[in-house]
Amino acid sequence: MISLKSNSEIEIMREAGFIVASAVMEAFDVMEPGITTKELDNITCSVIKKQGAKPAFLGLYGFPATACVSINNEIVHGIPSDDRIIKNGDIVTIDCGAIVDGLYSDHAVSKIAGEDINNNRTIIETTKGSLNQAIKEIKPGNRLGDVSNAVESYVRPKGFELVREYVGHGIGRQLHEPPQVPNIGSPSTGIELRPGLVLAIEPMLTAGGWETEKLDDDWTVVTKDGSMSCHFEHTVAVTDIGFDILTKI
Ligand code: MG
Ligand code: MG
């Protein structure tokens, strides 16, 4: 069942969204070559708790940390570790969620650590741009396929692939609610967007093929061909006239 959120629920999700956006921002503020993924995770955890919220990912489906920190060919669900040291030129994705009064937020940002020695700026800008294009399609009367198609039609001409096995989702009293929000789709198809629907939109791009595989830790999802990947995510509400990005500062 797709659930629509009341205005007061959306205001609480905005608070959860502000908190997670500040957690991700503070982690990136100190991110530099030589730091470990666990140190970044610790920052997200303390920022979320300091503001009276709960980490949404910790313990969910058994995930052992506050943030997913994924590097280069790792697309999503990287487990933070004291042994994982970030190197100059890495693409680092921090994906994180917070809970306020039982309501969730979900947010991901990718950045280059240090200098762009591996020429990753284009995949990062394209991923971010595709999320912006998708958000512009969020308004009552549009359909889910319009959102998916906005991502796909922005990304394809730039020569990148889109991950198919992991998609965006509805969000509210659970992290993952229906509907699924694929990053590939046809315009004017799928469910109609209505005020109160809140979606986590999250394009995942690769510089090679779209196929993925899971590492032995049973969490980290990587590109099958080892190519670079990038991921951005916002939690966005459908309003009476358009969109409202909840995961921002
Ligand atoms: Mg996420
Ligand atoms: Mg998500």
Short mmCIF file of N, CA, C and O and ligand atoms in Angstrom, two decimals, residues 57 95-96 106-108 169 202 231 233, ligand 1:
data_model
loop_
_atom_site.label_atom_id
_atom_site.label_comp_id
_atom_site.label_asym_id
_atom_site.label_seq_id
_atom_site.Cartn_x
_atom_site.Cartn_y
_atom_site.Cartn_z
N PHE A 57 19.85 3.48 9.70
CA PHE A 57 20.39 2.26 9.08
C PHE A 57 20.92 1.27 10.12
O PHE A 57 20.95 0.07 9.86
N ASP A 95 25.94 7.49 2.34
CA ASP A 95 24.49 7.30 2.27
C ASP A 95 24.02 7.08 3.71
O ASP A 95 24.57 6.24 4.42
N CYS A 96 23.03 7.86 4.16
CA CYS A 96 22.71 7.85 5.57
C CYS A 96 21.23 8.16 5.77
O CYS A 96 20.60 8.79 4.91
N ASP A 106 16.34 9.81 4.15
CA ASP A 106 17.33 8.99 3.44
C ASP A 106 18.04 9.91 2.44
O ASP A 106 17.37 10.62 1.68
N HIS A 107 19.37 9.91 2.47
CA HIS A 107 20.13 10.93 1.73
C HIS A 107 21.50 10.39 1.37
O HIS A 107 22.13 9.71 2.19
N ALA A 108 21.95 10.66 0.16
CA ALA A 108 23.29 10.23 -0.24
C ALA A 108 23.96 11.30 -1.10
O ALA A 108 23.31 11.96 -1.92
N HIS A 169 12.64 4.65 -3.72
CA HIS A 169 11.53 4.05 -2.99
C HIS A 169 10.69 5.10 -2.29
O HIS A 169 11.17 6.20 -2.03
N GLU A 202 17.02 8.14 -6.09
CA GLU A 202 18.46 7.87 -5.94
C GLU A 202 19.10 7.24 -7.16
O GLU A 202 19.27 6.04 -7.22
N HIS A 231 26.53 7.87 -6.76
CA HIS A 231 25.17 7.77 -6.20
C HIS A 231 24.82 9.07 -5.46
O HIS A 231 25.61 9.54 -4.64
N GLU A 233 21.21 10.95 -3.54
CA GLU A 233 19.83 10.65 -3.12
C GLU A 233 19.25 11.81 -2.30
O GLU A 233 19.91 12.37 -1.43
MG MG B 1 20.02 5.92 1.00
#
